[in-house]
């Protein structure tokens, strides 16, 4: 059967017929070695310089094409990484690092703003000096000469006050005096007087307080005992307790 392996004797016989270590077969176009393509590893070893040159030129073209588009991305990435807290970094160190990075930018911005302010002030001062003309000290012809001031102090003449045409008319927001009697919305009857009721309540409260004070004094006096009376009371109590115990013991013994 073709799909099965032949016997060993048959295989050995075929191997002897074919032979071993034979030269490659000849082709129609010539020797097989001359027409056989070189292996890739061997070709790379021979043409290593050319392969490297081609790779470098290709890589250079790719970098030039991607450099224009990646400049903005790299800048953004740098800013993002700079403004992000690093692993293991505390908040205080992060704040110090950000301040150190931003300090030159802030300093340059302040310097430029101050320079702009100085330039603006200089321009305004120059324009003001150009616009202001020196005033002539000579008096104009035909003008009356100014009289010299006297050494003594002269009192200024008081000008007469202009007469008020509407002095007789009432003002728009004239106020009425509060002392004038008002007849509108007057109270017809005065509120009731409760002095008698308050007197009764006060007298009752005083009498109750006096009675409570007397009772407290009496109870305090009754509760206070002398030391001799306290000893007598204690002795009587002990005697009553002993008698009660004797009676109880007698009852228990009689019952048994």
PDB file of C-alpha atoms in Angstrom:
ATOM      1  CA  UNK A   1       0.000   0.000   0.000  1.00  0.00           C
ATOM      2  CA  UNK A   2       1.453   3.381  -0.950  1.00  0.00           C
ATOM      3  CA  UNK A   3       0.607   5.125   2.296  1.00  0.00           C
ATOM      4  CA  UNK A   4       2.464   2.572   4.383  1.00  0.00           C
ATOM      5  CA  UNK A   5       6.178   2.410   5.001  1.00  0.00           C
ATOM      6  CA  UNK A   6       8.110  -0.136   3.011  1.00  0.00           C
ATOM      7  CA  UNK A   7      10.019  -2.934   4.609  1.00  0.00           C
ATOM      8  CA  UNK A   8      13.511  -2.376   5.848  1.00  0.00           C
ATOM      9  CA  UNK A   9      15.060  -4.697   3.285  1.00  0.00           C
ATOM     10  CA  UNK A  10      13.401  -2.789   0.473  1.00  0.00           C
ATOM     11  CA  UNK A  11      14.498   0.559   1.888  1.00  0.00           C
ATOM     12  CA  UNK A  12      18.110  -0.542   2.224  1.00  0.00           C
ATOM     13  CA  UNK A  13      18.097  -1.869  -1.318  1.00  0.00           C
ATOM     14  CA  UNK A  14      16.801   1.480  -2.645  1.00  0.00           C
ATOM     15  CA  UNK A  15      19.441   3.391  -0.661  1.00  0.00           C
ATOM     16  CA  UNK A  16      22.214   1.264  -2.160  1.00  0.00           C
ATOM     17  CA  UNK A  17      20.875   1.866  -5.636  1.00  0.00           C
ATOM     18  CA  UNK A  18      20.738   5.662  -5.146  1.00  0.00           C
ATOM     19  CA  UNK A  19      24.113   5.950  -3.489  1.00  0.00           C
ATOM     20  CA  UNK A  20      25.453   8.408  -0.870  1.00  0.00           C
ATOM     21  CA  UNK A  21      27.390  11.730  -1.027  1.00  0.00           C
ATOM     22  CA  UNK A  22      26.483  12.315  -4.666  1.00  0.00           C
ATOM     23  CA  UNK A  23      26.979  15.588  -6.538  1.00  0.00           C
ATOM     24  CA  UNK A  24      23.911  17.738  -7.348  1.00  0.00           C
ATOM     25  CA  UNK A  25      22.081  16.878 -10.491  1.00  0.00           C
ATOM     26  CA  UNK A  26      22.648  18.844 -13.669  1.00  0.00           C
ATOM     27  CA  UNK A  27      19.919  21.078 -15.076  1.00  0.00           C
ATOM     28  CA  UNK A  28      19.137  22.208 -18.556  1.00  0.00           C
ATOM     29  CA  UNK A  29      20.525  25.734 -17.964  1.00  0.00           C
ATOM     30  CA  UNK A  30      23.753  24.524 -16.447  1.00  0.00           C
ATOM     31  CA  UNK A  31      25.116  23.634 -13.035  1.00  0.00           C
ATOM     32  CA  UNK A  32      22.689  23.658 -10.136  1.00  0.00           C
ATOM     33  CA  UNK A  33      25.063  25.605  -7.854  1.00  0.00           C
ATOM     34  CA  UNK A  34      25.434  28.483 -10.323  1.00  0.00           C
ATOM     35  CA  UNK A  35      21.679  28.967 -10.689  1.00  0.00           C
ATOM     36  CA  UNK A  36      20.771  28.372  -7.023  1.00  0.00           C
ATOM     37  CA  UNK A  37      19.875  31.633  -5.114  1.00  0.00           C
ATOM     38  CA  UNK A  38      22.018  32.655  -2.134  1.00  0.00           C
ATOM     39  CA  UNK A  39      20.582  32.275   1.361  1.00  0.00           C
ATOM     40  CA  UNK A  40      19.402  35.486   3.075  1.00  0.00           C
ATOM     41  CA  UNK A  41      21.824  35.207   5.968  1.00  0.00           C
ATOM     42  CA  UNK A  42      24.758  34.800   3.585  1.00  0.00           C
ATOM     43  CA  UNK A  43      23.561  37.698   1.415  1.00  0.00           C
ATOM     44  CA  UNK A  44      23.276  39.973   4.498  1.00  0.00           C
ATOM     45  CA  UNK A  45      26.792  39.114   5.568  1.00  0.00           C
ATOM     46  CA  UNK A  46      28.193  39.939   2.119  1.00  0.00           C
ATOM     47  CA  UNK A  47      26.131  43.103   1.485  1.00  0.00           C
ATOM     48  CA  UNK A  48      26.174  44.417   5.069  1.00  0.00           C
ATOM     49  CA  UNK A  49      27.428  47.897   4.131  1.00  0.00           C
ATOM     50  CA  UNK A  50      24.771  48.389   1.474  1.00  0.00           C
ATOM     51  CA  UNK A  51      22.017  47.134   3.771  1.00  0.00           C
ATOM     52  CA  UNK A  52      23.064  49.573   6.505  1.00  0.00           C
ATOM     53  CA  UNK A  53      23.210  52.505   4.110  1.00  0.00           C
ATOM     54  CA  UNK A  54      19.728  51.750   2.780  1.00  0.00           C
ATOM     55  CA  UNK A  55      18.345  51.436   6.307  1.00  0.00           C
ATOM     56  CA  UNK A  56      19.894  54.733   7.432  1.00  0.00           C
ATOM     57  CA  UNK A  57      18.577  56.659   4.437  1.00  0.00           C
ATOM     58  CA  UNK A  58      15.100  55.240   4.957  1.00  0.00           C
ATOM     59  CA  UNK A  59      15.169  56.056   8.677  1.00  0.00           C
ATOM     60  CA  UNK A  60      16.345  59.603   7.983  1.00  0.00           C
ATOM     61  CA  UNK A  61      13.480  60.243   5.582  1.00  0.00           C
ATOM     62  CA  UNK A  62      10.971  58.939   8.121  1.00  0.00           C
ATOM     63  CA  UNK A  63      12.378  61.143  10.876  1.00  0.00           C
ATOM     64  CA  UNK A  64      12.279  64.253   8.680  1.00  0.00           C
ATOM     65  CA  UNK A  65       8.659  63.600   7.756  1.00  0.00           C
ATOM     66  CA  UNK A  66       7.570  62.966  11.346  1.00  0.00           C
ATOM     67  CA  UNK A  67       9.604  65.779  12.921  1.00  0.00           C
ATOM     68  CA  UNK A  68       7.360  68.560  11.639  1.00  0.00           C
ATOM     69  CA  UNK A  69       4.219  66.942  13.029  1.00  0.00           C
ATOM     70  CA  UNK A  70       5.684  65.686  16.290  1.00  0.00           C
ATOM     71  CA  UNK A  71       7.229  68.956  17.510  1.00  0.00           C
ATOM     72  CA  UNK A  72       3.963  70.213  18.962  1.00  0.00           C
ATOM     73  CA  UNK A  73       3.120  66.830  20.452  1.00  0.00           C
ATOM     74  CA  UNK A  74       6.480  66.533  22.166  1.00  0.00           C
ATOM     75  CA  UNK A  75       6.166  70.025  23.632  1.00  0.00           C
ATOM     76  CA  UNK A  76       2.726  69.218  24.980  1.00  0.00           C
ATOM     77  CA  UNK A  77       3.982  65.961  26.451  1.00  0.00           C
ATOM     78  CA  UNK A  78       6.865  67.742  28.154  1.00  0.00           C
ATOM     79  CA  UNK A  79       4.526  70.314  29.676  1.00  0.00           C
ATOM     80  CA  UNK A  80       2.109  67.629  30.834  1.00  0.00           C
ATOM     81  CA  UNK A  81       4.860  65.565  32.416  1.00  0.00           C
ATOM     82  CA  UNK A  82       6.334  68.660  34.069  1.00  0.00           C
ATOM     83  CA  UNK A  83       3.011  69.701  35.609  1.00  0.00           C
ATOM     84  CA  UNK A  84       2.169  66.221  36.883  1.00  0.00           C
ATOM     85  CA  UNK A  85       3.199  64.881  40.246  1.00  0.00           C
ATOM     86  CA  UNK A  86       5.842  62.205  40.010  1.00  0.00           C
ATOM     87  CA  UNK A  87       5.608  58.815  41.716  1.00  0.00           C
ATOM     88  CA  UNK A  88       6.895  59.016  45.274  1.00  0.00           C
ATOM     89  CA  UNK A  89       6.961  62.825  45.233  1.00  0.00           C
ATOM     90  CA  UNK A  90       5.328  64.756  48.068  1.00  0.00           C
ATOM     91  CA  UNK A  91       3.049  67.713  47.510  1.00  0.00           C
ATOM     92  CA  UNK A  92       5.552  70.153  49.029  1.00  0.00           C
ATOM     93  CA  UNK A  93       8.339  69.023  46.679  1.00  0.00           C
ATOM     94  CA  UNK A  94       5.923  69.175  43.741  1.00  0.00           C
ATOM     95  CA  UNK A  95       4.985  72.780  44.587  1.00  0.00           C
ATOM     96  CA  UNK A  96       8.648  73.764  44.937  1.00  0.00           C
ATOM     97  CA  UNK A  97       9.500  72.193  41.592  1.00  0.00           C
ATOM     98  CA  UNK A  98       6.637  73.971  39.829  1.00  0.00           C
ATOM     99  CA  UNK A  99       7.640  77.306  41.403  1.00  0.00           C
ATOM    100  CA  UNK A 100      11.238  76.817  40.302  1.00  0.00           C
ATOM    101  CA  UNK A 101      10.109  76.034  36.749  1.00  0.00           C
ATOM    102  CA  UNK A 102       7.753  79.014  36.580  1.00  0.00           C
ATOM    103  CA  UNK A 103      10.081  81.541  38.262  1.00  0.00           C
ATOM    104  CA  UNK A 104      12.050  82.547  35.113  1.00  0.00           C
ATOM    105  CA  UNK A 105       8.846  82.911  33.108  1.00  0.00           C
ATOM    106  CA  UNK A 106       7.280  85.136  35.757  1.00  0.00           C
ATOM    107  CA  UNK A 107      10.462  87.216  36.065  1.00  0.00           C
ATOM    108  CA  UNK A 108      10.634  87.792  32.313  1.00  0.00           C
ATOM    109  CA  UNK A 109       6.941  88.717  32.190  1.00  0.00           C
ATOM    110  CA  UNK A 110       7.387  91.243  35.017  1.00  0.00           C
ATOM    111  CA  UNK A 111      10.425  92.780  33.343  1.00  0.00           C
ATOM    112  CA  UNK A 112       8.641  93.155  30.017  1.00  0.00           C
ATOM    113  CA  UNK A 113       5.613  94.742  31.696  1.00  0.00           C
ATOM    114  CA  UNK A 114       7.808  97.207  33.613  1.00  0.00           C
ATOM    115  CA  UNK A 115       9.663  98.107  30.427  1.00  0.00           C
ATOM    116  CA  UNK A 116       6.368  98.745  28.648  1.00  0.00           C
ATOM    117  CA  UNK A 117       5.163 100.957  31.526  1.00  0.00           C
ATOM    118  CA  UNK A 118       8.408 102.962  31.488  1.00  0.00           C
ATOM    119  CA  UNK A 119       8.184 103.453  27.732  1.00  0.00           C
ATOM    120  CA  UNK A 120       4.571 104.607  28.026  1.00  0.00           C
ATOM    121  CA  UNK A 121       5.449 107.114  30.772  1.00  0.00           C
ATOM    122  CA  UNK A 122       8.333 108.430  28.726  1.00  0.00           C
ATOM    123  CA  UNK A 123       6.127 108.903  25.661  1.00  0.00           C
ATOM    124  CA  UNK A 124       3.464 110.729  27.685  1.00  0.00           C
ATOM    125  CA  UNK A 125       6.031 113.050  29.301  1.00  0.00           C
ATOM    126  CA  UNK A 126       7.580 113.885  25.929  1.00  0.00           C
ATOM    127  CA  UNK A 127       4.197 114.632  24.374  1.00  0.00           C
ATOM    128  CA  UNK A 128       3.198 116.800  27.349  1.00  0.00           C
ATOM    129  CA  UNK A 129       6.425 118.803  27.176  1.00  0.00           C
ATOM    130  CA  UNK A 130       5.962 119.381  23.456  1.00  0.00           C
ATOM    131  CA  UNK A 131       2.353 120.483  23.826  1.00  0.00           C
ATOM    132  CA  UNK A 132       3.106 122.928  26.688  1.00  0.00           C
ATOM    133  CA  UNK A 133       4.415 126.245  25.294  1.00  0.00           C
ATOM    134  CA  UNK A 134       6.380 128.783  27.365  1.00  0.00           C
ATOM    135  CA  UNK A 135       4.121 131.667  28.444  1.00  0.00           C
ATOM    136  CA  UNK A 136       5.287 135.188  27.563  1.00  0.00           C
ATOM    137  CA  UNK A 137       6.072 137.373  30.550  1.00  0.00           C
ATOM    138  CA  UNK A 138       5.538 140.605  28.600  1.00  0.00           C
ATOM    139  CA  UNK A 139       2.122 142.258  28.996  1.00  0.00           C
ATOM    140  CA  UNK A 140       0.012 142.745  25.924  1.00  0.00           C
ATOM    141  CA  UNK A 141      -0.097 146.169  24.292  1.00  0.00           C
ATOM    142  CA  UNK A 142      -3.204 148.171  25.134  1.00  0.00           C
ATOM    143  CA  UNK A 143      -3.865 146.306  28.344  1.00  0.00           C
ATOM    144  CA  UNK A 144      -4.330 148.238  31.549  1.00  0.00           C
ATOM    145  CA  UNK A 145      -1.322 148.237  33.855  1.00  0.00           C
ATOM    146  CA  UNK A 146      -1.688 146.218  36.994  1.00  0.00           C
ATOM    147  CA  UNK A 147      -1.592 148.310  40.151  1.00  0.00           C
ATOM    148  CA  UNK A 148       1.013 147.244  42.684  1.00  0.00           C
ATOM    149  CA  UNK A 149      -0.300 145.615  45.815  1.00  0.00           C
ATOM    150  CA  UNK A 150      -0.266 147.796  48.901  1.00  0.00           C
ATOM    151  CA  UNK A 151       1.787 146.794  51.870  1.00  0.00           C
ATOM    152  CA  UNK A 152      -1.096 147.039  54.305  1.00  0.00           C
ATOM    153  CA  UNK A 153      -3.700 144.330  54.498  1.00  0.00           C
ATOM    154  CA  UNK A 154      -6.777 145.429  52.618  1.00  0.00           C
ATOM    155  CA  UNK A 155     -10.087 143.897  53.631  1.00  0.00           C
ATOM    156  CA  UNK A 156     -12.051 142.415  50.756  1.00  0.00           C
ATOM    157  CA  UNK A 157     -15.215 144.303  49.996  1.00  0.00           C
ATOM    158  CA  UNK A 158     -18.318 142.259  50.744  1.00  0.00           C
ATOM    159  CA  UNK A 159     -20.475 141.863  47.701  1.00  0.00           C
ATOM    160  CA  UNK A 160     -24.215 142.394  48.233  1.00  0.00           C
ATOM    161  CA  UNK A 161     -26.171 139.155  48.288  1.00  0.00           C
ATOM    162  CA  UNK A 162     -28.659 138.757  45.469  1.00  0.00           C
ATOM    163  CA  UNK A 163     -32.283 139.072  46.434  1.00  0.00           C
ATOM    164  CA  UNK A 164     -34.306 135.892  46.510  1.00  0.00           C
ATOM    165  CA  UNK A 165     -37.409 136.293  44.393  1.00  0.00           C
ATOM    166  CA  UNK A 166     -39.127 133.263  45.921  1.00  0.00           C
ATOM    167  CA  UNK A 167     -38.411 134.021  49.575  1.00  0.00           C
ATOM    168  CA  UNK A 168     -42.081 134.585  50.358  1.00  0.00           C
ATOM    169  CA  UNK A 169     -43.163 131.286  48.822  1.00  0.00           C
ATOM    170  CA  UNK A 170     -43.128 128.112  50.934  1.00  0.00           C
ATOM    171  CA  UNK A 171     -40.424 125.601  50.258  1.00  0.00           C
ATOM    172  CA  UNK A 172     -41.207 122.419  48.414  1.00  0.00           C
ATOM    173  CA  UNK A 173     -40.310 120.113  51.309  1.00  0.00           C
ATOM    174  CA  UNK A 174     -41.155 122.324  54.287  1.00  0.00           C
ATOM    175  CA  UNK A 175     -41.290 120.526  57.646  1.00  0.00           C
ATOM    176  CA  UNK A 176     -44.042 121.139  60.140  1.00  0.00           C
ATOM    177  CA  UNK A 177     -43.215 121.556  63.815  1.00  0.00           C
ATOM    178  CA  UNK A 178     -43.978 118.566  66.015  1.00  0.00           C
ATOM    179  CA  UNK A 179     -45.090 120.773  68.923  1.00  0.00           C
ATOM    180  CA  UNK A 180     -48.298 121.683  67.122  1.00  0.00           C
ATOM    181  CA  UNK A 181     -51.331 119.732  68.408  1.00  0.00           C
ATOM    182  CA  UNK A 182     -52.656 116.997  66.198  1.00  0.00           C
ATOM    183  CA  UNK A 183     -56.364 116.356  66.147  1.00  0.00           C
ATOM    184  CA  UNK A 184     -56.222 113.464  63.721  1.00  0.00           C
ATOM    185  CA  UNK A 185     -56.434 109.899  65.117  1.00  0.00           C
ATOM    186  CA  UNK A 186     -56.381 111.030  68.757  1.00  0.00           C
ATOM    187  CA  UNK A 187     -56.949 108.389  71.462  1.00  0.00           C
ATOM    188  CA  UNK A 188     -60.469 108.674  72.856  1.00  0.00           C
ATOM    189  CA  UNK A 189     -59.930 106.850  76.181  1.00  0.00           C
ATOM    190  CA  UNK A 190     -56.806 106.147  78.175  1.00  0.00           C
ATOM    191  CA  UNK A 191     -55.716 102.533  78.779  1.00  0.00           C
ATOM    192  CA  UNK A 192     -57.003 100.856  81.989  1.00  0.00           C
ATOM    193  CA  UNK A 193     -55.005 101.239  85.193  1.00  0.00           C
ATOM    194  CA  UNK A 194     -54.071  97.900  86.845  1.00  0.00           C
ATOM    195  CA  UNK A 195     -52.381  99.297  89.929  1.00  0.00           C
ATOM    196  CA  UNK A 196     -54.964  97.828  92.352  1.00  0.00           C
ATOM    197  CA  UNK A 197     -54.554  94.312  90.963  1.00  0.00           C
ATOM    198  CA  UNK A 198     -50.787  94.492  91.152  1.00  0.00           C
ATOM    199  CA  UNK A 199     -50.984  95.623  94.785  1.00  0.00           C
ATOM    200  CA  UNK A 200     -53.189  92.670  95.712  1.00  0.00           C
ATOM    201  CA  UNK A 201     -50.864  90.198  94.014  1.00  0.00           C
ATOM    202  CA  UNK A 202     -47.830  91.688  95.719  1.00  0.00           C
ATOM    203  CA  UNK A 203     -49.491  91.568  99.166  1.00  0.00           C
ATOM    204  CA  UNK A 204     -50.508  87.904  98.683  1.00  0.00           C
ATOM    205  CA  UNK A 205     -47.016  86.913  97.570  1.00  0.00           C
ATOM    206  CA  UNK A 206     -45.482  88.658 100.595  1.00  0.00           C
ATOM    207  CA  UNK A 207     -47.855  86.914 103.039  1.00  0.00           C
ATOM    208  CA  UNK A 208     -47.147  83.499 101.491  1.00  0.00           C
ATOM    209  CA  UNK A 209     -43.408  84.059 101.701  1.00  0.00           C
ATOM    210  CA  UNK A 210     -43.675  85.054 105.387  1.00  0.00           C
ATOM    211  CA  UNK A 211     -45.728  81.943 106.230  1.00  0.00           C
ATOM    212  CA  UNK A 212     -43.251  79.672 104.464  1.00  0.00           C
ATOM    213  CA  UNK A 213     -40.374  81.282 106.353  1.00  0.00           C
ATOM    214  CA  UNK A 214     -42.065  80.717 109.727  1.00  0.00           C
ATOM    215  CA  UNK A 215     -42.752  77.048 108.946  1.00  0.00           C
ATOM    216  CA  UNK A 216     -39.148  76.522 107.916  1.00  0.00           C
ATOM    217  CA  UNK A 217     -37.928  78.084 111.164  1.00  0.00           C
ATOM    218  CA  UNK A 218     -40.241  75.906 113.273  1.00  0.00           C
ATOM    219  CA  UNK A 219     -39.215  72.686 111.526  1.00  0.00           C
ATOM    220  CA  UNK A 220     -35.563  73.611 111.858  1.00  0.00           C
ATOM    221  CA  UNK A 221     -35.905  74.229 115.582  1.00  0.00           C
ATOM    222  CA  UNK A 222     -37.828  70.979 116.140  1.00  0.00           C
ATOM    223  CA  UNK A 223     -35.297  68.898 114.231  1.00  0.00           C
ATOM    224  CA  UNK A 224     -32.341  70.205 116.181  1.00  0.00           C
ATOM    225  CA  UNK A 225     -31.517  67.954 119.234  1.00  0.00           C
ATOM    226  CA  UNK A 226     -28.901  68.255 121.898  1.00  0.00           C
ATOM    227  CA  UNK A 227     -26.091  65.653 122.193  1.00  0.00           C
ATOM    228  CA  UNK A 228     -27.596  64.175 125.400  1.00  0.00           C
ATOM    229  CA  UNK A 229     -30.950  63.683 123.682  1.00  0.00           C
ATOM    230  CA  UNK A 230     -29.230  62.034 120.714  1.00  0.00           C
ATOM    231  CA  UNK A 231     -27.455  59.580 123.096  1.00  0.00           C
ATOM    232  CA  UNK A 232     -30.739  58.741 124.805  1.00  0.00           C
ATOM    233  CA  UNK A 233     -32.392  58.124 121.443  1.00  0.00           C
ATOM    234  CA  UNK A 234     -29.561  55.826 120.370  1.00  0.00           C
ATOM    235  CA  UNK A 235     -29.710  53.850 123.632  1.00  0.00           C
ATOM    236  CA  UNK A 236     -33.491  53.430 123.339  1.00  0.00           C
ATOM    237  CA  UNK A 237     -33.084  52.235 119.771  1.00  0.00           C
ATOM    238  CA  UNK A 238     -30.492  49.635 120.746  1.00  0.00           C
ATOM    239  CA  UNK A 239     -32.706  48.421 123.599  1.00  0.00           C
ATOM    240  CA  UNK A 240     -35.708  48.052 121.287  1.00  0.00           C
ATOM    241  CA  UNK A 241     -33.633  46.089 118.776  1.00  0.00           C
ATOM    242  CA  UNK A 242     -32.320  43.719 121.469  1.00  0.00           C
ATOM    243  CA  UNK A 243     -35.846  43.069 122.810  1.00  0.00           C
ATOM    244  CA  UNK A 244     -37.121  42.357 119.302  1.00  0.00           C
ATOM    245  CA  UNK A 245     -34.347  39.843 118.752  1.00  0.00           C
ATOM    246  CA  UNK A 246     -35.086  38.107 122.079  1.00  0.00           C
ATOM    247  CA  UNK A 247     -38.784  37.803 121.255  1.00  0.00           C
ATOM    248  CA  UNK A 248     -37.991  36.410 117.844  1.00  0.00           C
ATOM    249  CA  UNK A 249     -35.580  33.848 119.289  1.00  0.00           C
ATOM    250  CA  UNK A 250     -38.185  32.785 121.876  1.00  0.00           C
ATOM    251  CA  UNK A 251     -40.788  32.282 119.137  1.00  0.00           C
ATOM    252  CA  UNK A 252     -38.446  30.144 117.082  1.00  0.00           C
ATOM    253  CA  UNK A 253     -37.503  28.019 120.117  1.00  0.00           C
ATOM    254  CA  UNK A 254     -41.165  27.552 121.145  1.00  0.00           C
ATOM    255  CA  UNK A 255     -42.167  26.524 117.643  1.00  0.00           C
ATOM    256  CA  UNK A 256     -39.472  23.877 117.430  1.00  0.00           C
TER     257      UNK A 256
END
